[in-house]
PDB file of C-alpha atoms in Angstrom:
ATOM      1  CA  SER A   1       0.000   0.000   0.000  1.00 46.00           C
ATOM      2  CA  LYS A   2       1.062   3.557  -0.673  1.00 47.00           C
ATOM      3  CA  LYS A   3       2.377   5.505   2.325  1.00 49.00           C
ATOM      4  CA  GLN A   4       0.683   8.764   3.168  1.00 49.00           C
ATOM      5  CA  LYS A   5       3.011  11.701   2.656  1.00 47.00           C
ATOM      6  CA  PRO A   6       3.782  13.345   6.006  1.00 46.00           C
ATOM      7  CA  MET A   7       3.017  17.026   6.548  1.00 47.00           C
ATOM      8  CA  PHE A   8       6.591  17.529   7.709  1.00 44.00           C
ATOM      9  CA  THR A   9       9.510  17.679   5.317  1.00 43.00           C
ATOM     10  CA  ILE A  10      13.059  18.908   5.676  1.00 42.00           C
ATOM     11  CA  ASP A  11      15.013  20.346   2.802  1.00 43.00           C
ATOM     12  CA  VAL A  12      18.480  19.785   4.248  1.00 42.00           C
ATOM     13  CA  PRO A  13      20.379  21.562   1.440  1.00 41.00           C
ATOM     14  CA  ALA A  14      18.314  24.716   2.016  1.00 41.00           C
ATOM     15  CA  TYR A  15      19.393  24.769   5.637  1.00 40.00           C
ATOM     16  CA  VAL A  16      23.007  24.132   4.726  1.00 39.00           C
ATOM     17  CA  ASP A  17      22.831  26.973   2.194  1.00 35.00           C
ATOM     18  CA  ARG A  18      21.405  29.285   4.857  1.00 36.00           C
ATOM     19  CA  ASN A  19      24.324  28.390   7.099  1.00 40.00           C
ATOM     20  CA  ILE A  20      22.287  26.986   9.929  1.00 43.00           C
ATOM     21  CA  ARG A  21      25.184  25.329  11.712  1.00 42.00           C
ATOM     22  CA  ALA A  22      26.081  24.990  15.342  1.00 38.00           C
ATOM     23  CA  GLU A  23      29.152  26.909  16.464  1.00 45.00           C
ATOM     24  CA  ALA A  24      32.375  25.033  17.302  1.00 37.00           C
ATOM     25  CA  GLY A  25      31.889  22.609  20.158  1.00 33.00           C
ATOM     26  CA  GLN A  26      28.082  22.553  19.841  1.00 47.00           C
ATOM     27  CA  ILE A  27      25.807  19.940  18.371  1.00 52.00           C
ATOM     28  CA  ASN A  28      26.015  19.588  14.589  1.00 78.00           C
ATOM     29  CA  VAL A  29      22.552  20.857  13.645  1.00 80.00           C
ATOM     30  CA  THR A  30      22.943  20.056   9.953  1.00 79.00           C
ATOM     31  CA  LYS A  31      23.595  16.412  10.791  1.00 82.00           C
ATOM     32  CA  MET A  32      20.575  16.375  13.082  1.00 84.00           C
ATOM     33  CA  LEU A  33      18.370  17.743  10.309  1.00 84.00           C
ATOM     34  CA  ALA A  34      19.575  15.022   7.954  1.00 84.00           C
ATOM     35  CA  GLU A  35      18.904  12.362  10.582  1.00 87.00           C
ATOM     36  CA  SER A  36      15.452  13.846  11.251  1.00 88.00           C
ATOM     37  CA  ALA A  37      14.653  13.716   7.554  1.00 87.00           C
ATOM     38  CA  ALA A  38      15.616  10.034   7.492  1.00 88.00           C
ATOM     39  CA  PHE A  39      13.371   9.331  10.492  1.00 88.00           C
ATOM     40  CA  VAL A  40      10.466  11.126   8.798  1.00 88.00           C
ATOM     41  CA  LEU A  41      10.911   8.979   5.693  1.00 88.00           C
ATOM     42  CA  GLU A  42      10.641   5.940   7.973  1.00 90.00           C
ATOM     43  CA  ASP A  43       7.518   7.409   9.639  1.00 89.00           C
ATOM     44  CA  ASP A  44       9.387   7.615  12.948  1.00 91.00           C
ATOM     45  CA  PHE A  45       8.143  11.046  13.953  1.00 91.00           C
ATOM     46  CA  GLU A  46       9.084  10.569  17.622  1.00 94.00           C
ATOM     47  CA  GLN A  47      12.776  10.106  16.741  1.00 92.00           C
ATOM     48  CA  ALA A  48      12.644  12.987  14.254  1.00 91.00           C
ATOM     49  CA  LEU A  49      11.127  15.214  16.929  1.00 95.00           C
ATOM     50  CA  GLY A  50      13.856  14.184  19.389  1.00 93.00           C
ATOM     51  CA  ASN A  51      16.519  15.254  16.919  1.00 91.00           C
ATOM     52  CA  ILE A  52      14.785  18.565  16.233  1.00 94.00           C
ATOM     53  CA  GLN A  53      14.470  19.215  19.974  1.00 94.00           C
ATOM     54  CA  ASP A  54      18.205  18.591  20.354  1.00 91.00           C
ATOM     55  CA  ALA A  55      18.838  21.035  17.496  1.00 91.00           C
ATOM     56  CA  ILE A  56      16.586  23.600  19.232  1.00 94.00           C
ATOM     57  CA  ALA A  57      18.666  23.179  22.384  1.00 91.00           C
ATOM     58  CA  ALA A  58      21.721  24.105  20.310  1.00 88.00           C
ATOM     59  CA  GLN A  59      19.957  26.990  18.540  1.00 91.00           C
ATOM     60  CA  PRO A  60      17.044  28.146  20.716  1.00 93.00           C
ATOM     61  CA  ASN A  61      16.412  31.283  18.644  1.00 95.00           C
ATOM     62  CA  ASN A  62      15.925  29.449  15.361  1.00 94.00           C
ATOM     63  CA  ALA A  63      12.318  29.942  14.208  1.00 96.00           C
ATOM     64  CA  ASP A  64      12.640  27.348  11.435  1.00 94.00           C
ATOM     65  CA  LEU A  65      13.582  24.634  13.930  1.00 94.00           C
ATOM     66  CA  ARG A  66      10.678  25.601  16.199  1.00 96.00           C
ATOM     67  CA  CYS A  67       8.316  25.405  13.221  1.00 95.00           C
ATOM     68  CA  MET A  68       9.675  21.961  12.312  1.00 95.00           C
ATOM     69  CA  ALA A  69       8.965  20.835  15.862  1.00 96.00           C
ATOM     70  CA  GLY A  70       5.415  22.163  15.503  1.00 96.00           C
ATOM     71  CA  ASN A  71       4.916  20.232  12.275  1.00 94.00           C
ATOM     72  CA  LEU A  72       6.145  17.035  13.918  1.00 95.00           C
ATOM     73  CA  HIS A  73       3.906  17.577  16.937  1.00 95.00           C
ATOM     74  CA  GLU A  74       0.993  17.909  14.507  1.00 93.00           C
ATOM     75  CA  ASP A  75       2.010  14.669  12.783  1.00 92.00           C
ATOM     76  CA  LEU A  76       1.977  13.029  16.222  1.00 94.00           C
ATOM     77  CA  GLU A  77      -1.444  14.604  16.940  1.00 94.00           C
ATOM     78  CA  GLN A  78      -0.005  16.629  19.816  1.00 96.00           C
ATOM     79  CA  THR A  79      -1.958  19.787  19.077  1.00 95.00           C
ATOM     80  CA  GLU A  80      -1.134  21.748  22.227  1.00 96.00           C
ATOM     81  CA  ALA A  81       2.590  21.115  21.810  1.00 97.00           C
ATOM     82  CA  ALA A  82       2.334  22.060  18.109  1.00 97.00           C
ATOM     83  CA  GLU A  83       0.589  25.303  19.009  1.00 96.00           C
ATOM     84  CA  LYS A  84       3.320  26.179  21.539  1.00 98.00           C
ATOM     85  CA  ALA A  85       6.061  25.420  19.002  1.00 98.00           C
ATOM     86  CA  PHE A  86       4.443  27.638  16.342  1.00 97.00           C
ATOM     87  CA  GLU A  87       3.932  30.405  18.896  1.00 98.00           C
ATOM     88  CA  ALA A  88       7.626  30.145  19.842  1.00 98.00           C
ATOM     89  CA  ALA A  89       8.644  30.410  16.181  1.00 98.00           C
ATOM     90  CA  ILE A  90       6.446  33.490  15.755  1.00 98.00           C
ATOM     91  CA  ALA A  91       7.890  35.025  18.934  1.00 98.00           C
ATOM     92  CA  ILE A  92      11.342  34.694  17.354  1.00 97.00           C
ATOM     93  CA  ASN A  93      10.261  35.802  13.859  1.00 97.00           C
ATOM     94  CA  GLY A  94       6.920  37.603  13.779  1.00 96.00           C
ATOM     95  CA  SER A  95       6.559  37.046  10.034  1.00 95.00           C
ATOM     96  CA  HIS A  96       7.399  33.319   9.922  1.00 96.00           C
ATOM     97  CA  ILE A  97       4.841  32.421   7.269  1.00 96.00           C
ATOM     98  CA  GLN A  98       4.597  28.679   7.793  1.00 96.00           C
ATOM     99  CA  SER A  99       4.192  29.066  11.556  1.00 96.00           C
ATOM    100  CA  LEU A 100       1.566  31.785  11.112  1.00 97.00           C
ATOM    101  CA  CYS A 101      -0.418  29.600   8.684  1.00 96.00           C
ATOM    102  CA  ARG A 102      -0.154  26.401  10.757  1.00 96.00           C
ATOM    103  CA  LEU A 103      -1.126  28.225  13.959  1.00 97.00           C
ATOM    104  CA  ALA A 104      -4.064  29.777  12.088  1.00 95.00           C
ATOM    105  CA  ALA A 105      -5.175  26.285  11.033  1.00 94.00           C
ATOM    106  CA  ILE A 106      -5.079  25.114  14.642  1.00 95.00           C
ATOM    107  CA  ARG A 107      -7.022  28.143  15.826  1.00 94.00           C
ATOM    108  CA  PHE A 108      -9.568  27.750  13.038  1.00 93.00           C
ATOM    109  CA  ASN A 109     -10.046  23.968  13.107  1.00 90.00           C
ATOM    110  CA  ARG A 110      -9.603  23.096  16.748  1.00 87.00           C
ATOM    111  CA  GLN A 111     -10.580  26.220  18.629  1.00 82.00           C
ATOM    112  CA  ARG A 112     -13.025  27.776  16.156  1.00 88.00           C
ATOM    113  CA  ASP A 113     -11.212  31.078  16.718  1.00 92.00           C
ATOM    114  CA  ILE A 114     -12.115  32.629  13.373  1.00 93.00           C
ATOM    115  CA  ALA A 115     -10.891  36.137  14.243  1.00 93.00           C
ATOM    116  CA  GLY A 116      -7.567  34.811  15.557  1.00 94.00           C
ATOM    117  CA  ALA A 117      -7.058  32.667  12.454  1.00 94.00           C
ATOM    118  CA  ARG A 118      -7.819  35.616  10.166  1.00 95.00           C
ATOM    119  CA  THR A 119      -5.334  37.809  12.013  1.00 96.00           C
ATOM    120  CA  LEU A 120      -2.585  35.205  11.684  1.00 96.00           C
ATOM    121  CA  VAL A 121      -3.072  34.564   7.957  1.00 96.00           C
ATOM    122  CA  SER A 122      -3.343  38.303   7.318  1.00 96.00           C
ATOM    123  CA  ARG A 123       0.063  38.703   8.980  1.00 97.00           C
ATOM    124  CA  ALA A 124       1.445  35.962   6.738  1.00 96.00           C
ATOM    125  CA  VAL A 125       0.094  37.646   3.590  1.00 97.00           C
ATOM    126  CA  THR A 126       1.413  41.018   4.775  1.00 96.00           C
ATOM    127  CA  ALA A 127       4.854  39.441   5.295  1.00 95.00           C
ATOM    128  CA  ASN A 128       4.856  38.123   1.719  1.00 95.00           C
ATOM    129  CA  PRO A 129       1.915  39.174  -0.478  1.00 96.00           C
ATOM    130  CA  THR A 130       2.780  36.638  -3.184  1.00 95.00           C
ATOM    131  CA  ASP A 131       3.307  33.592  -0.939  1.00 95.00           C
ATOM    132  CA  ILE A 132       0.940  30.946  -2.300  1.00 95.00           C
ATOM    133  CA  PRO A 133       0.467  28.972   0.967  1.00 94.00           C
ATOM    134  CA  ALA A 134      -0.326  32.218   2.818  1.00 95.00           C
ATOM    135  CA  LEU A 135      -2.791  33.341   0.138  1.00 96.00           C
ATOM    136  CA  LEU A 136      -4.439  29.925   0.089  1.00 95.00           C
ATOM    137  CA  ALA A 137      -4.724  29.862   3.898  1.00 95.00           C
ATOM    138  CA  ASP A 138      -6.261  33.347   3.829  1.00 96.00           C
ATOM    139  CA  ALA A 139      -8.811  32.215   1.248  1.00 95.00           C
ATOM    140  CA  MET A 140      -9.719  29.070   3.154  1.00 94.00           C
ATOM    141  CA  VAL A 141     -10.176  30.830   6.504  1.00 94.00           C
ATOM    142  CA  ARG A 142     -12.695  33.148   4.862  1.00 94.00           C
ATOM    143  CA  HIS A 143     -14.330  30.511   2.652  1.00 94.00           C
ATOM    144  CA  TYR A 144     -14.932  27.880   5.343  1.00 93.00           C
ATOM    145  CA  ALA A 145     -15.789  30.167   8.241  1.00 91.00           C
ATOM    146  CA  PRO A 146     -19.305  29.706   9.582  1.00 90.00           C
ATOM    147  CA  HIS A 147     -21.897  32.369   8.815  1.00 84.00           C
ATOM    148  CA  PRO A 148     -21.762  35.357   9.425  1.00 87.00           C
ATOM    149  CA  ASP A 149     -17.932  35.278   9.362  1.00 87.00           C
ATOM    150  CA  ARG A 150     -17.822  33.798   5.855  1.00 92.00           C
ATOM    151  CA  ASP A 151     -16.525  36.145   3.133  1.00 94.00           C
ATOM    152  CA  ILE A 152     -17.076  34.405  -0.188  1.00 95.00           C
ATOM    153  CA  ASP A 153     -16.117  37.341  -2.425  1.00 95.00           C
ATOM    154  CA  PHE A 154     -12.802  37.767  -0.619  1.00 96.00           C
ATOM    155  CA  ALA A 155     -12.103  34.010  -0.691  1.00 96.00           C
ATOM    156  CA  GLU A 156     -12.837  33.787  -4.414  1.00 96.00           C
ATOM    157  CA  GLY A 157     -10.480  36.684  -5.058  1.00 96.00           C
ATOM    158  CA  ARG A 158      -7.692  35.005  -3.076  1.00 96.00           C
ATOM    159  CA  TYR A 159      -8.155  31.671  -4.903  1.00 96.00           C
ATOM    160  CA  ARG A 160      -7.959  33.536  -8.207  1.00 96.00           C
ATOM    161  CA  GLN A 161      -4.838  35.361  -6.985  1.00 96.00           C
ATOM    162  CA  VAL A 162      -3.184  31.981  -6.329  1.00 97.00           C
ATOM    163  CA  LEU A 163      -4.271  30.716  -9.763  1.00 97.00           C
ATOM    164  CA  ALA A 164      -2.870  33.847 -11.434  1.00 97.00           C
ATOM    165  CA  GLN A 165       0.546  32.762 -10.116  1.00 97.00           C
ATOM    166  CA  ASP A 166       0.078  29.027 -10.659  1.00 96.00           C
ATOM    167  CA  ALA A 167      -2.781  28.149 -13.009  1.00 95.00           C
ATOM    168  CA  GLY A 168      -2.501  24.459 -12.167  1.00 94.00           C
ATOM    169  CA  HIS A 169      -2.481  24.774  -8.366  1.00 95.00           C
ATOM    170  CA  VAL A 170      -4.610  21.758  -7.435  1.00 95.00           C
ATOM    171  CA  ASP A 171      -5.725  22.937  -3.997  1.00 94.00           C
ATOM    172  CA  ALA A 172      -6.778  26.362  -5.273  1.00 95.00           C
ATOM    173  CA  LEU A 173      -8.636  24.793  -8.194  1.00 94.00           C
ATOM    174  CA  CYS A 174     -10.487  22.366  -5.917  1.00 94.00           C
ATOM    175  CA  HIS A 175     -11.456  24.963  -3.329  1.00 94.00           C
ATOM    176  CA  LEU A 176     -12.479  27.506  -5.957  1.00 94.00           C
ATOM    177  CA  GLY A 177     -14.572  24.845  -7.695  1.00 92.00           C
ATOM    178  CA  THR A 178     -16.250  24.007  -4.391  1.00 92.00           C
ATOM    179  CA  LEU A 179     -16.912  27.688  -3.732  1.00 93.00           C
ATOM    180  CA  LEU A 180     -18.370  28.282  -7.186  1.00 92.00           C
ATOM    181  CA  LEU A 181     -20.598  25.222  -6.970  1.00 91.00           C
ATOM    182  CA  ARG A 182     -21.833  25.516  -3.383  1.00 89.00           C
ATOM    183  CA  GLU A 183     -21.856  29.256  -2.828  1.00 88.00           C
ATOM    184  CA  ARG A 184     -22.576  30.595  -6.288  1.00 85.00           C
ATOM    185  CA  GLY A 185     -24.480  27.658  -7.835  1.00 85.00           C
ATOM    186  CA  ASN A 186     -22.156  27.995 -10.822  1.00 72.00           C
ATOM    187  CA  VAL A 187     -21.846  24.442 -12.119  1.00 68.00           C
ATOM    188  CA  MET A 188     -20.147  25.527 -15.353  1.00 70.00           C
ATOM    189  CA  GLY A 189     -17.600  27.662 -13.520  1.00 63.00           C
ATOM    190  CA  ALA A 190     -16.873  24.865 -11.047  1.00 57.00           C
ATOM    191  CA  GLU A 191     -16.244  22.410 -13.909  1.00 61.00           C
ATOM    192  CA  GLN A 192     -13.777  24.732 -15.586  1.00 59.00           C
TER     193      GLN A 192
END
């Protein structure tokens, strides 16, 4: 059977290129990231999280590492720990897009904090107005909010903004199709 792709991935070369390395005498963070990636590929999220936590101990002010820990906590269904990790990443870097979007998803899905989720994704879009995951998260928070918080016109505009950058973006196409069909009754538009 086909393995489900985990939410968490590590692009080790990107971290090497950004010179995320422990100083002399400290833990080799790059090696830990590579080991964590191997554990993720084996679906051993507990071991991967242990390595990331060791890397955080070596570099406590690294927002990317804190975000990785949050992703792993989510994979392990440890929502409260994930939320704390994303909050820590945002405390270090207030415009950490992935942490803002993941924390917004937790607030939206688990806590039904629509206003809090909107604020977080708005911060992500403000940090990078062309970031596709941030734009998509912003659209979804407005599209799937319960009435009266739903903003269909805004959501449709955001989905179209994503599609203007990537016409084949599967998630944007699916969500826009759902919006057009359910909210607008536009069967022809949803099929396109």
